[in-house]
Structure formats: C-alpha cells, structure tokens
mmCIF file of C-alpha atoms in Angstrom:
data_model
loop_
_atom_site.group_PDB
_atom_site.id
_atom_site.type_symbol
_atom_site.label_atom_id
_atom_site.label_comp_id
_atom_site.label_asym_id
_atom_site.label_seq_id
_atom_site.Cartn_x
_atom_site.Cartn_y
_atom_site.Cartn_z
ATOM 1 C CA UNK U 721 21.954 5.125 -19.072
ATOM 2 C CA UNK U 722 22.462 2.071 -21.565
ATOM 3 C CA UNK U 723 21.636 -0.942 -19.101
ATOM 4 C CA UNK U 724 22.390 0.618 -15.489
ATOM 5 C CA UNK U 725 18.666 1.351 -15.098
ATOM 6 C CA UNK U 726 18.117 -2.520 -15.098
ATOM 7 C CA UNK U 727 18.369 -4.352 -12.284
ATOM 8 C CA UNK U 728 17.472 -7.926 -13.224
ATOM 9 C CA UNK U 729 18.652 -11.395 -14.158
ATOM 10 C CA UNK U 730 17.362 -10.964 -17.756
ATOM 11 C CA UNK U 731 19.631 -8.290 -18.542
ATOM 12 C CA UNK U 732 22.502 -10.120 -17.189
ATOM 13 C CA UNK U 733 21.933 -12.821 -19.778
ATOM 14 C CA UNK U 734 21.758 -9.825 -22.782
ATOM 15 C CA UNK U 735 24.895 -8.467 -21.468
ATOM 16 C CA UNK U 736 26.422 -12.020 -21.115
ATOM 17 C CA UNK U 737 25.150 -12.397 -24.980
ATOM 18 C CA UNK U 738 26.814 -9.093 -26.019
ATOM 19 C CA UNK U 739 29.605 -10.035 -23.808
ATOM 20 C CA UNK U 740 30.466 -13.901 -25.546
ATOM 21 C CA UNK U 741 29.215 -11.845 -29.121
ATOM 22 C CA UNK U 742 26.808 -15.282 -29.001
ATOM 23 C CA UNK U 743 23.821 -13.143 -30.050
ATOM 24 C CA UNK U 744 20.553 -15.254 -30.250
ATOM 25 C CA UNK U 745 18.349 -14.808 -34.040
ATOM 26 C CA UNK U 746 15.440 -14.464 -31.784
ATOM 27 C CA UNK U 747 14.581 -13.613 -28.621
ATOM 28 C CA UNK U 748 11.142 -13.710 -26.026
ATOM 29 C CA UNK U 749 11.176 -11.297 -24.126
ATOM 30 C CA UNK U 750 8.127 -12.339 -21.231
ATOM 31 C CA UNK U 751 6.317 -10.724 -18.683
ATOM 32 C CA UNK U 752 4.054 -8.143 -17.098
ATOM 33 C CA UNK U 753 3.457 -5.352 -18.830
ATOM 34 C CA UNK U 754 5.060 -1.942 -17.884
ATOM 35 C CA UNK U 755 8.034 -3.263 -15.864
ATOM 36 C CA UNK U 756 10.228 -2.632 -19.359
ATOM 37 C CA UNK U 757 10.595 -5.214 -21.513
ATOM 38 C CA UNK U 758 10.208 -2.456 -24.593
ATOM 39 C CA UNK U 759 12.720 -0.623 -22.808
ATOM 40 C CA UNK U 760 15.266 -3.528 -22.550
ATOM 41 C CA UNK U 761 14.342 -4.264 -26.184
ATOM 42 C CA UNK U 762 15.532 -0.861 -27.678
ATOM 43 C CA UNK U 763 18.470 -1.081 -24.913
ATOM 44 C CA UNK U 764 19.694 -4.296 -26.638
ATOM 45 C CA UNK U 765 19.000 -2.971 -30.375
ATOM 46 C CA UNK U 766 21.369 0.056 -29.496
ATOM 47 C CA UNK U 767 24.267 -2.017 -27.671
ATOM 48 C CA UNK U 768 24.226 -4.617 -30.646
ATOM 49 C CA UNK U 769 25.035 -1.194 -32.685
ATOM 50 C CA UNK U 770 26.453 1.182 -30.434
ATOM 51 C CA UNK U 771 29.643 3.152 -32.040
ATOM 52 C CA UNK U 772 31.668 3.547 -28.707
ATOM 53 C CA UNK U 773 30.870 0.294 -26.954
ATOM 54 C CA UNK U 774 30.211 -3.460 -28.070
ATOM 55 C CA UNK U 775 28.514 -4.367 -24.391
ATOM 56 C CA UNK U 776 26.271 -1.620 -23.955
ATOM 57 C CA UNK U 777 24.688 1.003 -25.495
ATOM 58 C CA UNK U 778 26.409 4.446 -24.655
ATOM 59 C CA UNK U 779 23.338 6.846 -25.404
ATOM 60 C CA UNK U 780 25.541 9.441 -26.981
ATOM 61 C CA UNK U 781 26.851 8.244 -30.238
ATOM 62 C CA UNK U 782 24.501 8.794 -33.426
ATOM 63 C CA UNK U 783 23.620 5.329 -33.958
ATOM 64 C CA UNK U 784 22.166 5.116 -29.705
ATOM 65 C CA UNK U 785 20.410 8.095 -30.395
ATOM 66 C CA UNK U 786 19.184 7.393 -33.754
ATOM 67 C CA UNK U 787 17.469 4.110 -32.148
ATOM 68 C CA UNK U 788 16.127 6.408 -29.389
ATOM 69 C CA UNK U 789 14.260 8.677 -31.979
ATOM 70 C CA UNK U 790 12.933 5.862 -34.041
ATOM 71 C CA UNK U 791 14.846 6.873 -37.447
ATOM 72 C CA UNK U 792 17.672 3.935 -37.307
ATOM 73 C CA UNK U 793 17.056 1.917 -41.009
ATOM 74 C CA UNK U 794 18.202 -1.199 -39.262
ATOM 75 C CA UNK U 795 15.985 -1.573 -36.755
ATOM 76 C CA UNK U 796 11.830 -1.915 -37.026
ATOM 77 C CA UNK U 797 9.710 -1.332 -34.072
ATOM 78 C CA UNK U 798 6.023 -3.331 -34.777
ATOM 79 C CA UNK U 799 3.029 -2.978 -33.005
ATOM 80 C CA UNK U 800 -0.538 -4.125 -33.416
ATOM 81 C CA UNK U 801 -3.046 -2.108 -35.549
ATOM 82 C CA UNK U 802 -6.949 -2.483 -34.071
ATOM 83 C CA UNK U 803 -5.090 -4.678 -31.685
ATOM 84 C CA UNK U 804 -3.911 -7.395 -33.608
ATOM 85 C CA UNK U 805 -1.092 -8.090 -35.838
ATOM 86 C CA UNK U 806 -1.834 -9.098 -39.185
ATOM 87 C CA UNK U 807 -0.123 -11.099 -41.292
ATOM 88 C CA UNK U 808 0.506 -8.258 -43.383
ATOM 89 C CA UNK U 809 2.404 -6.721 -40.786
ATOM 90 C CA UNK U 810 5.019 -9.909 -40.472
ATOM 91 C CA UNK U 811 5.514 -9.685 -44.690
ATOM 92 C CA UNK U 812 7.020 -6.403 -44.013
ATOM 93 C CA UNK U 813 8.953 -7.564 -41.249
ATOM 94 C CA UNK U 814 10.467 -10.223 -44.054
ATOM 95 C CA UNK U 815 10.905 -7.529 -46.319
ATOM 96 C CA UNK U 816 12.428 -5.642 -44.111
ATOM 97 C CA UNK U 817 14.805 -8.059 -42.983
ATOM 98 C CA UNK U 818 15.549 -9.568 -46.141
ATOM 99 C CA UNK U 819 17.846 -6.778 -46.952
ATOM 100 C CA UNK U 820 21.282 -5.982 -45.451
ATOM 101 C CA UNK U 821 22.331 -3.686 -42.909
ATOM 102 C CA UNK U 822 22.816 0.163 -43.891
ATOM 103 C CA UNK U 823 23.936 1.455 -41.398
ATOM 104 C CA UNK U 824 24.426 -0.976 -38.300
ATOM 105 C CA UNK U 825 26.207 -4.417 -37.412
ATOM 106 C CA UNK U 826 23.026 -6.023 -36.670
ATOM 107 C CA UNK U 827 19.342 -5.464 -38.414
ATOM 108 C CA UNK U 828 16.880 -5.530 -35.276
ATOM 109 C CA UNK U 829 12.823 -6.451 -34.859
ATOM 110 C CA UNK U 830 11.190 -5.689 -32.122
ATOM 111 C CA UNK U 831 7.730 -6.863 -31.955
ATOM 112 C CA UNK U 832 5.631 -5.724 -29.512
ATOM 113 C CA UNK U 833 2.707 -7.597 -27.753
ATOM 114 C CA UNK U 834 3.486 -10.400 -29.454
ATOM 115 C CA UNK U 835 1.080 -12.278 -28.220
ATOM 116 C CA UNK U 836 -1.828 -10.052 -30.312
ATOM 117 C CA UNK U 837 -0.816 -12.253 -33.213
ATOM 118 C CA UNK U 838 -3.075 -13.852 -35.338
ATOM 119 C CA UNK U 839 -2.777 -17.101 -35.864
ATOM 120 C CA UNK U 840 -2.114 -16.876 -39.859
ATOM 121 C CA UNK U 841 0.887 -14.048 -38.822
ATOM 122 C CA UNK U 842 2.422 -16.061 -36.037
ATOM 123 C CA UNK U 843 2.610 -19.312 -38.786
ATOM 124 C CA UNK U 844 4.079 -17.186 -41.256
ATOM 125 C CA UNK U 845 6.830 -15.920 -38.907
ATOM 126 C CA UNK U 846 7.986 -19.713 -38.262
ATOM 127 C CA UNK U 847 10.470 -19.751 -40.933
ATOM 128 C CA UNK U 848 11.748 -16.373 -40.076
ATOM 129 C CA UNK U 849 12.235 -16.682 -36.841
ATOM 130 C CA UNK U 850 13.639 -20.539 -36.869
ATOM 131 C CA UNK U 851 16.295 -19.185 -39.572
ATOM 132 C CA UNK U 852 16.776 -15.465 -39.364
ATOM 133 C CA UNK U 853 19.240 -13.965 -41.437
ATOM 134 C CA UNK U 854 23.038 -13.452 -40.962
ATOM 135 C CA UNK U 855 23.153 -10.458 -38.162
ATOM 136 C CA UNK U 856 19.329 -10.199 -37.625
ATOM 137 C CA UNK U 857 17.963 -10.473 -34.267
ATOM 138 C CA UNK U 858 14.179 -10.546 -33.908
ATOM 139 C CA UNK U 859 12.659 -9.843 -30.303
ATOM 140 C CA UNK U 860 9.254 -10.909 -29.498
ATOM 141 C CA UNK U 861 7.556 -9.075 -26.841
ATOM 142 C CA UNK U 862 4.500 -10.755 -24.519
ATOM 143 C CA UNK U 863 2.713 -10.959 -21.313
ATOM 144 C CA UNK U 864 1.587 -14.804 -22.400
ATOM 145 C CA UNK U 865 3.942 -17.126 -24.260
ATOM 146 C CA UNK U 866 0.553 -19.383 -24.545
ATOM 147 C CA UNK U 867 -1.009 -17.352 -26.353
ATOM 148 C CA UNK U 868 1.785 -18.033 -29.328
ATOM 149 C CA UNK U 869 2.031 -21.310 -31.156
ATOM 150 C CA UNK U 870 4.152 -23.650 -29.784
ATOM 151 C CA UNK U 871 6.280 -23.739 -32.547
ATOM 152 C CA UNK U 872 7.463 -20.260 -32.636
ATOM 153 C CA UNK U 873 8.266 -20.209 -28.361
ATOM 154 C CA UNK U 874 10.427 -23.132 -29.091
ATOM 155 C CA UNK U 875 12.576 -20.909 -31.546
ATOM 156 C CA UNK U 876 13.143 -18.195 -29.627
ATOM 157 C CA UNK U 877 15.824 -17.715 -26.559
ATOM 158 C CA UNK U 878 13.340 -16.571 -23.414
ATOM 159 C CA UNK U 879 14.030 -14.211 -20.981
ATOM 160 C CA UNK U 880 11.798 -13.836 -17.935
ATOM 161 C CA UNK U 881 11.392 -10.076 -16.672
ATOM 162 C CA UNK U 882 10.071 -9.527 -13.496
ATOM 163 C CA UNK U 883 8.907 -6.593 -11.836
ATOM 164 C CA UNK U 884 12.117 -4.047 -10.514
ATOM 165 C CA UNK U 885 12.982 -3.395 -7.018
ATOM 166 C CA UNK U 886 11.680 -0.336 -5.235
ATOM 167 C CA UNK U 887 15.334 0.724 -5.102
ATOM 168 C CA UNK U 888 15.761 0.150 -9.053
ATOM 169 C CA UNK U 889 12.228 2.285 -9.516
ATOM 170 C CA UNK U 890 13.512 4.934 -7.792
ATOM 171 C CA UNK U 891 16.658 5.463 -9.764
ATOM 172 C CA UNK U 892 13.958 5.362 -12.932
ATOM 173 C CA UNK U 893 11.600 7.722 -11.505
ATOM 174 C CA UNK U 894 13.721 9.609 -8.651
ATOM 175 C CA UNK U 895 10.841 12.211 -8.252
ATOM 176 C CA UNK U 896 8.078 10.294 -7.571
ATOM 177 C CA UNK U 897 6.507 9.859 -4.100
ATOM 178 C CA UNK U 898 7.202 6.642 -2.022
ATOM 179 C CA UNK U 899 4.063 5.869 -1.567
ATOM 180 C CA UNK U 900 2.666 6.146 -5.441
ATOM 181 C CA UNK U 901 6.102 3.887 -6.146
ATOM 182 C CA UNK U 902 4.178 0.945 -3.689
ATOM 183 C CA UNK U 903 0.882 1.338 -6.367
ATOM 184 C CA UNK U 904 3.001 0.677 -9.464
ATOM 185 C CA UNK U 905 4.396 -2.644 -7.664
ATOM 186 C CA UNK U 906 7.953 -2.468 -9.990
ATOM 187 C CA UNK U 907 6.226 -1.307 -12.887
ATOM 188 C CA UNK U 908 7.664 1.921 -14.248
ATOM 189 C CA UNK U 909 6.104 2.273 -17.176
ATOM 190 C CA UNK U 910 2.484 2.792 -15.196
ATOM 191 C CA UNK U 911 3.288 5.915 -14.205
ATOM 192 C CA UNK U 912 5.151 6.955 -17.491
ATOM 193 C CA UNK U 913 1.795 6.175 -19.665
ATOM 194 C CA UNK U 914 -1.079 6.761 -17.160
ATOM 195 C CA UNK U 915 -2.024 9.067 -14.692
ATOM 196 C CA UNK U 916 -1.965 6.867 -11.614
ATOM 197 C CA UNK U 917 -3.613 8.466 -9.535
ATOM 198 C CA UNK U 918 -6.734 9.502 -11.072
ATOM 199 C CA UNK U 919 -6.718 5.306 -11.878
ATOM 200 C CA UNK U 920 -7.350 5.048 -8.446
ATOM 201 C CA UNK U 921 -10.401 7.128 -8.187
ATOM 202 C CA UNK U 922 -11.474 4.894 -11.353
ATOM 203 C CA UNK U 923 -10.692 2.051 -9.357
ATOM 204 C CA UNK U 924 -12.660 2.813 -6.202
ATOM 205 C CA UNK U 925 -15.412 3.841 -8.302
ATOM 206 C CA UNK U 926 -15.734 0.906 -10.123
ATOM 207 C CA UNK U 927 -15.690 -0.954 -6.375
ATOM 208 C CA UNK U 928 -18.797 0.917 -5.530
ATOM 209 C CA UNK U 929 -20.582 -0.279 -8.442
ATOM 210 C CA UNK U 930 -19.333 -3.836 -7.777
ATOM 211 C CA UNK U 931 -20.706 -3.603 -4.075
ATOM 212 C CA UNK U 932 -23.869 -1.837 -5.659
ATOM 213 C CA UNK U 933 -24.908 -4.750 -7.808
ATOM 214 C CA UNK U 934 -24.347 -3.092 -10.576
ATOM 215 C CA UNK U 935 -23.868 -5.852 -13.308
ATOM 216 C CA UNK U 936 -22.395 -3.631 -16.427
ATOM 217 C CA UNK U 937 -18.638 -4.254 -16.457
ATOM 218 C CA UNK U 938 -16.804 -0.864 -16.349
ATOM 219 C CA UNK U 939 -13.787 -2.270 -18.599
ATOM 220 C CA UNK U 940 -13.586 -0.523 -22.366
ATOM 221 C CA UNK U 941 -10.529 -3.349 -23.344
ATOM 222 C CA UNK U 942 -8.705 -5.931 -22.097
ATOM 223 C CA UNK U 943 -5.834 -3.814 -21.007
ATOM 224 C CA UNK U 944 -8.561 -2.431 -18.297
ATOM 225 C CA UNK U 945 -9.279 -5.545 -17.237
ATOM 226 C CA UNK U 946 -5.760 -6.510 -16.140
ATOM 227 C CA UNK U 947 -5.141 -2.939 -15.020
ATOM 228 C CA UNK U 948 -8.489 -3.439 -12.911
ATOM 229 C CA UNK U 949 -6.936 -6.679 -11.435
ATOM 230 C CA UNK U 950 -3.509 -5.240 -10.440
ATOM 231 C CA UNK U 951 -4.942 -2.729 -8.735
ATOM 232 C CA UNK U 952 -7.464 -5.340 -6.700
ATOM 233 C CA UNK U 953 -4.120 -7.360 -6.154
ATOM 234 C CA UNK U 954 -2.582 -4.371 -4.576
ATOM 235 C CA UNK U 955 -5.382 -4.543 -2.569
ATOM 236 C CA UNK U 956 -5.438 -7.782 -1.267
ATOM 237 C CA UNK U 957 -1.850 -6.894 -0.422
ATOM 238 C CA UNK U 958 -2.208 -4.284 1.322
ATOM 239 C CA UNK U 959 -4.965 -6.387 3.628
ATOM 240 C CA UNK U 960 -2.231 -9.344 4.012
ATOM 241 C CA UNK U 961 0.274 -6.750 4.862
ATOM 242 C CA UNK U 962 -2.191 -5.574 8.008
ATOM 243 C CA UNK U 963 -3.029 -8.995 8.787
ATOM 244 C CA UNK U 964 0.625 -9.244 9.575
ATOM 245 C CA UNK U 965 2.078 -5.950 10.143
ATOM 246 C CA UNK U 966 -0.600 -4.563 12.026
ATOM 247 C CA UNK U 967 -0.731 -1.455 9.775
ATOM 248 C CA UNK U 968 -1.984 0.361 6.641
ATOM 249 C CA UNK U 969 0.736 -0.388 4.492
ATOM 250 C CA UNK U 970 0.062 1.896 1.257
ATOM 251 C CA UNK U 971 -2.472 4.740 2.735
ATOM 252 C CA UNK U 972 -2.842 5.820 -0.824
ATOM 253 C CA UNK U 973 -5.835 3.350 -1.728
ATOM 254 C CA UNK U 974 -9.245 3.339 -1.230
ATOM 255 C CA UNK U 975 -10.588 3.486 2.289
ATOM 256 C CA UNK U 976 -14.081 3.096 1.274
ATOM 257 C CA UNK U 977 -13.327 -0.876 1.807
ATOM 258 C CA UNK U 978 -12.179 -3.042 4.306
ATOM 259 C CA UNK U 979 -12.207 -6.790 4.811
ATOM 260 C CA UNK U 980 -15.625 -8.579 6.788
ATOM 261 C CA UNK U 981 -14.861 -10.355 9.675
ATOM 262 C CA UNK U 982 -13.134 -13.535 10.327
ATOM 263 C CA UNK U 983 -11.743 -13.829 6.466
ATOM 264 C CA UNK U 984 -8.886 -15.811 6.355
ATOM 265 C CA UNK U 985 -5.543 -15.883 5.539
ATOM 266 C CA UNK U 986 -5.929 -18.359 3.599
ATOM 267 C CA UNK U 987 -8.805 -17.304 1.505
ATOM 268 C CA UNK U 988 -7.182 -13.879 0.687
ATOM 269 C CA UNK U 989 -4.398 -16.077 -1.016
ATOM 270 C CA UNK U 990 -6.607 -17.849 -2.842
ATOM 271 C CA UNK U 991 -8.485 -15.122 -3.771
ATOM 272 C CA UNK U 992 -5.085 -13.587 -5.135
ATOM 273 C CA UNK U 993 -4.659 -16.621 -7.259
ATOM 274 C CA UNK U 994 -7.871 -17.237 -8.543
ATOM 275 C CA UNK U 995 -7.229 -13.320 -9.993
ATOM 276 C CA UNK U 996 -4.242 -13.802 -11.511
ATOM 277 C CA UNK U 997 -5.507 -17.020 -13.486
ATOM 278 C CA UNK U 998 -7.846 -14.747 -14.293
ATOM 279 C CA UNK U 999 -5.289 -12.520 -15.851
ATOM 280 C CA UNK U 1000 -3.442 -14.764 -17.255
ATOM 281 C CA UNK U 1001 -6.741 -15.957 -19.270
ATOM 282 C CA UNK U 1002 -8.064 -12.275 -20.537
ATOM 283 C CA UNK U 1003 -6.208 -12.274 -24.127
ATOM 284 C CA UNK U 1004 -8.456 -15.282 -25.251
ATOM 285 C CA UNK U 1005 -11.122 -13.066 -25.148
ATOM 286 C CA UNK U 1006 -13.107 -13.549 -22.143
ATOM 287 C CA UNK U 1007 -16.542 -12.667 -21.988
ATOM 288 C CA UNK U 1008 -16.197 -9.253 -19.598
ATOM 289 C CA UNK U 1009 -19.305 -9.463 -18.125
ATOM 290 C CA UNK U 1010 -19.194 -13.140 -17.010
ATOM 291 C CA UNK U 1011 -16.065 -11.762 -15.525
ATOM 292 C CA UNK U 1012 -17.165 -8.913 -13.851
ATOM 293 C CA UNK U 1013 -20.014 -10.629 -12.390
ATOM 294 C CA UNK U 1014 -17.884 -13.500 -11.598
ATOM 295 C CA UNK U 1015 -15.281 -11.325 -9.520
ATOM 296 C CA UNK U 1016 -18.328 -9.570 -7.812
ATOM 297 C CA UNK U 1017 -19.692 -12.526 -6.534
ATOM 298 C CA UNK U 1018 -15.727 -13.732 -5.403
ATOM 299 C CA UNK U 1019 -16.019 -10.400 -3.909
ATOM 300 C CA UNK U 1020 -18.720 -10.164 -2.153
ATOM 301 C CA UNK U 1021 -18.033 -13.002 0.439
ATOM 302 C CA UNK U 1022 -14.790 -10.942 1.259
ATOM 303 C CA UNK U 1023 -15.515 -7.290 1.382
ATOM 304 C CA UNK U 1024 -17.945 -5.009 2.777
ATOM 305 C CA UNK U 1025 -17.637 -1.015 2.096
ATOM 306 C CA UNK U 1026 -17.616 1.184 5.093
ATOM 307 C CA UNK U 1027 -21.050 4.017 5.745
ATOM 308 C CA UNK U 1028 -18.596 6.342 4.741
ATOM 309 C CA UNK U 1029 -18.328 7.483 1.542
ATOM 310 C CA UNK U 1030 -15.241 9.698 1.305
ATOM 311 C CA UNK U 1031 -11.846 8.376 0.613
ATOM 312 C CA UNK U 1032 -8.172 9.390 1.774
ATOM 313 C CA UNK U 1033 -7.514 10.827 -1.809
ATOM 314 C CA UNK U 1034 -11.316 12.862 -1.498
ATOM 315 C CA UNK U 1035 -10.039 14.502 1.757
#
C-alpha cells in the first residue's frame, strides 16, 4: 500500500522529501504510540530504495519486500533490550553504518523508542547523527522528545504524527467493528498488538479496585500505565460527549461508573489534562504507587460506581 494507508501531514513532508530527493541524515519521528510511526518508518526505508518507484515504496519489488521481512543489509531496525538502549547498541549502529550500501541507494536506521536511551548512548550518537554518512538516513522514534538530550533533537528533522482519522483506520483495519475503532482513538496498532477488548475488562477491574481503596497499583510497566490512562481519557470523553450530546457515545466501556452529581465541565477538562501531564511524565520513572494513589484520590471527587456490578461487555 506504500504510503496510501497514511493520511497525515507528516507523510506529506516524507513524500515532499522523496519528491525534491532533499532527504534529511536524520529524522524524529514523534508521537503517541501505536498510531504508526514504525510503520511510516519502514514505509520511508522502502521508498528511499524501492526498484520501481523513487516516491514511494511499491510493495512488490524485492528490495520493498525484503524491508518488509526484515532481511534488507541496508537497513537496521533497533530496539531496546530490558528496556533501554545501551550504548552498546548505538556502536553497532556506527558499525553498521560505517560501511557502504550493498544492496540499496540509501543505508537506513530506524531506532525505535528512542527515548529509552541512556544517557551515555544518546551522547555517543551526537556525532552520528549531526554528520551521518553519504546516503544514510537515521530515524529516531519517540513518544517524548524531552526525554532526549537537547543536542541530539536539534539534529534531527521532526515530524509530528498524530493520531489517524476514523476514516483512515478503517481503510487499515476494514473488519473491525465501529465501535472498538472509537476505543483505539486513531491508534491502529492497539488492536494489531493487544487484545482490546479483554483490556477493557482489565480496565474496569482495575476501576473497582481504585473505588475499593485498594492502594497496590495494578501496572506491571510503564507501558500499562499510559495504556491505563488512555483508556481513563476515553472515558472522560465519552462523559464530555453526554454532557453535550445527550448520549452514550461509545457503549463499549464500562458501565459500572458514572459521573457524581453536579461535576463540571470544567473540571472534567482539567481532569483530562492533569492525566496527560501525567503521561507525558511516566518515562522518568515515576514512582507507580504515588501515582496510583494520586489518580485515586483525583478520582474519587469525580466518580462514584453504580450498586450494580455487571457491565455491558458481562451481559
């Protein structure tokens, strides 16, 4: 599908890049997680050596489908071992692109979750990634440029990536329902890698616990933690939604919940905000059970859980 399945202003500036042949040495690729930036990564890797097309990739020709599989020499996928990337890891990346091309017109890095960089790796990759060499283009990955040095974000060409359109999610996954499409909020990849909808369950379980007092977090990583926020985010949407549209709008989610009386608009958007600054804060290691006791007290002035205890997806 090359870059069709994209629907976004970042991919108009790769294609404009591919277009001019002005291709950046490095690249920041920044956003959410699951709403493709790996995707658009690999996308780029095969236009910049596609074999029937010099502005996209066309999926069929060896070198596109080489790239697919993993087994192009010219291009390096890195991710973090243990969850952090090790200096270690960025000598092979020199190494690696120290060498010339065997096969393509370009010799591509693509380093995911950047941002899990230690400090001594991300210093070593300065140099690199300042002055990469002739036909190398190195693409850095993250959810939180501030997590990097300084330094390195101010070598690197960013591109923003922001979650797709319903319409654009649909094309991606044409089989799934309409309403499980609403959950993933223009995030794909959630419902390639995870099985949604027994997240939920997790989800509303973990709400029970919270309204129980219960003061062990639930989270095994960080990953959780941001996965747990999403889906509280979805919830505080969904509660804005029937503050103004007078309706459930994603049936899907727990029922077990519901707002207490007289909350405001206006504290549900804060509340929204105060969550994603929590987010936005998780990869410098927050402690998880200040956090969870944190968000249950935040909580607990806004939501009360109904005598019921069955939910929608229970029935």
């Amino acid at each position: 599908m090359g870059f069709s399945e994209f629907q976004q202003k970042a991919i108009k500036l790769l294609k404009g890049t591919l277009r001019t042949k002005k291709i950046p040495g490095a690249l920041l690729f920044l956003g959410d997680a699951y709403i493709g930036k790996t995707r658009a990564a690999i996308t780029y890797a095969k236009a910049l050596n596609c074999l029937n097309s010099e502005e996209d990739a066309c999926d069929t020709c060896i070198s596109c489908k080489k790239i697919e599989q993993g087994l192009h020499p010219d291009v390096k996928l890195v991710t973090a071992e243990k969850d952090v990337i090790t200096v270690n890891s960025i000598r092979e990346v020199e190494e690696f692109v120290s060498f010339r091309s065997l096969e393509g017109r370009y010799k591509v890095v693509i380093i995911k979750e950047a941002h899990k960089m230690n400090n001594a790796a991300a210093n070593a990759f300065l140099k690199t990634v300042e002055e990469p060499p002739l036909n190398t283009v190195i693409i850095l990955i993250c959810e939180n440029m501030y997590t990097l040095p300084e330094p390195l974000i101010s070598r690197c060409f960013k591109l923003y990536f922001t979650p797709l359109s319903t319409q654009a999610v649909k094309k991606i996954l044409p089989d799934v329902e309409d309403s499980v499409i609403r959950i993933i909020m223009g995030k794909p990849g959630l419902f390639i890698s995870r099985d949604v909808l027994k997240d939920i369950q997790w989800f509303n379980a973990t709400l029970k616990n919270m309204k129980e007092k219960n003061k062990k977090s639930p989270w095994k990583d960080n990953e959780d933690v941001k996965w747990w926020i999403d889906f509280l985010c979805i919830f505080l949407r969904d509660c804005l939604a029937g503050f103004f549209l007078k309706t459930s709008y994603c049936p899907i989610l727990p029922s077990d919940f519901k707002l207490k009386e007289n909350v405001s608009v206006e504290e549900l958007f804060n509340l929204y905000e105060e969550m994603q600054n929590i987010k936005k804060s998780i990869d410098l290691n927050l402690n998880k059970s200040i956090v969870w006791n944190y968000m249950a007290c935040l909580l607990g002035n806004l939501i009360t859980m109904k005598k019921q205890e069955t939910t929608n997806l229970e029935q």
